[in-house]
Tab-separated table of C-alpha atoms in Angstrom:
chain	number	residue	atom	x	y	z
A	1	UNK	CA	84.036	128.355	170.224
A	2	UNK	CA	81.144	130.799	171.318
A	3	UNK	CA	79.680	134.323	170.304
A	4	UNK	CA	82.033	137.219	169.456
A	5	UNK	CA	81.390	140.924	170.488
A	6	UNK	CA	79.980	139.947	173.812
A	7	UNK	CA	79.638	142.643	176.707
A	8	UNK	CA	77.092	142.929	179.754
A	9	UNK	CA	76.150	146.381	178.716
A	10	UNK	CA	77.088	146.775	175.029
A	11	UNK	CA	78.208	144.243	172.403
A	12	UNK	CA	79.394	146.665	169.792
A	13	UNK	CA	80.016	150.455	170.275
A	14	UNK	CA	81.000	152.576	167.284
A	15	UNK	CA	80.599	156.100	166.084
A	16	UNK	CA	79.932	158.927	168.734
A	17	UNK	CA	79.082	156.167	171.486
A	18	UNK	CA	79.550	157.429	175.057
A	19	UNK	CA	78.589	155.391	178.319
A	20	UNK	CA	78.350	157.301	181.611
A	21	UNK	CA	77.296	156.244	185.096
A	22	UNK	CA	76.536	152.620	184.924
A	23	UNK	CA	77.449	149.172	186.322
A	24	UNK	CA	77.065	145.644	185.803
A	25	UNK	CA	76.991	142.480	187.552
A	26	UNK	CA	75.973	140.404	184.584
A	27	UNK	CA	77.671	137.190	183.655
A	28	UNK	CA	79.424	137.210	180.337
A	29	UNK	CA	80.971	134.682	178.147
A	30	UNK	CA	82.052	133.948	174.497
A	31	UNK	CA	84.628	133.171	171.982
A	32	UNK	CA	86.208	136.474	171.505
A	33	UNK	CA	85.827	140.254	171.838
A	34	UNK	CA	84.457	139.605	175.568
A	35	UNK	CA	84.260	142.392	177.920
A	36	UNK	CA	82.447	142.717	181.101
A	37	UNK	CA	81.270	146.174	179.916
A	38	UNK	CA	81.791	146.503	176.317
A	39	UNK	CA	82.673	143.411	173.750
A	40	UNK	CA	84.167	145.638	170.977
A	41	UNK	CA	85.055	149.218	171.211
A	42	UNK	CA	85.268	151.184	167.867
A	43	UNK	CA	83.818	154.403	168.892
A	44	UNK	CA	85.014	157.939	169.169
A	45	UNK	CA	83.246	158.627	172.359
A	46	UNK	CA	83.864	157.990	175.761
A	47	UNK	CA	83.412	155.760	178.932
A	48	UNK	CA	82.900	157.593	182.316
A	49	UNK	CA	82.361	156.400	185.783
A	50	UNK	CA	81.685	152.831	184.996
A	51	UNK	CA	81.725	150.026	187.462
A	52	UNK	CA	81.771	146.106	187.334
A	53	UNK	CA	82.775	143.236	189.456
A	54	UNK	CA	85.002	140.722	187.665
A	55	UNK	CA	84.278	137.848	189.988
A	56	UNK	CA	80.489	138.255	189.222
A	57	UNK	CA	80.865	138.851	185.525
A	58	UNK	CA	83.465	136.101	185.060
A	59	UNK	CA	85.609	138.615	182.914
A	60	UNK	CA	88.607	140.535	183.894
A	61	UNK	CA	88.601	142.944	181.053
A	62	UNK	CA	86.397	145.914	180.906
A	63	UNK	CA	86.463	145.972	177.130
A	64	UNK	CA	87.022	143.103	175.097
A	65	UNK	CA	88.495	144.714	172.115
A	66	UNK	CA	89.622	148.277	171.640
A	67	UNK	CA	91.503	150.886	173.264
A	68	UNK	CA	89.066	153.430	175.030
A	69	UNK	CA	90.400	155.587	177.994
A	70	UNK	CA	89.595	153.515	181.024
A	71	UNK	CA	90.666	155.945	183.652
A	72	UNK	CA	87.148	156.094	185.411
A	73	UNK	CA	86.217	152.337	184.549
A	74	UNK	CA	86.537	150.290	187.670
A	75	UNK	CA	86.551	146.747	188.925
A	76	UNK	CA	85.044	147.099	192.394
A	77	UNK	CA	84.925	144.339	195.189
A	78	UNK	CA	81.329	143.270	195.987
A	79	UNK	CA	81.465	145.007	199.182
A	80	UNK	CA	82.306	148.287	197.698
A	81	UNK	CA	79.615	147.901	195.018
A	82	UNK	CA	77.112	148.008	197.872
A	83	UNK	CA	78.446	151.780	198.964
A	84	UNK	CA	77.093	154.895	197.635
A	85	UNK	CA	80.546	156.263	198.094
A	86	UNK	CA	82.192	153.932	195.613
A	87	UNK	CA	80.302	155.626	192.755
A	88	UNK	CA	82.439	159.068	191.847
A	89	UNK	CA	80.506	161.646	190.131
A	90	UNK	CA	77.113	159.826	190.429
A	91	UNK	CA	74.424	162.173	191.515
A	92	UNK	CA	72.465	160.006	194.097
A	93	UNK	CA	70.041	162.708	195.669
A	94	UNK	CA	68.904	163.889	192.340
A	95	UNK	CA	68.818	160.700	189.802
A	96	UNK	CA	68.583	157.697	192.236
A	97	UNK	CA	65.622	158.795	194.271
């Protein structure tokens, strides 16, 4: 059956957890609660400006279980993941030097 609560960034988020400005291309697999970014979301925090490619991760869902606001969570094509302009609100000149 496989593992539960599997995510390429976070397996289980609870409490006031927030995740901002991140991307993943890591493959994920498991039995249940499997998400490209988060396996299980039970947090009161937010997900902001997150990116993944479902073809590379092997998972179409950003979050395997839970209902966070996914309005700034994006499944990008590989070509778009290579473009700085695809990452809204990221501070490349200051943070990514």
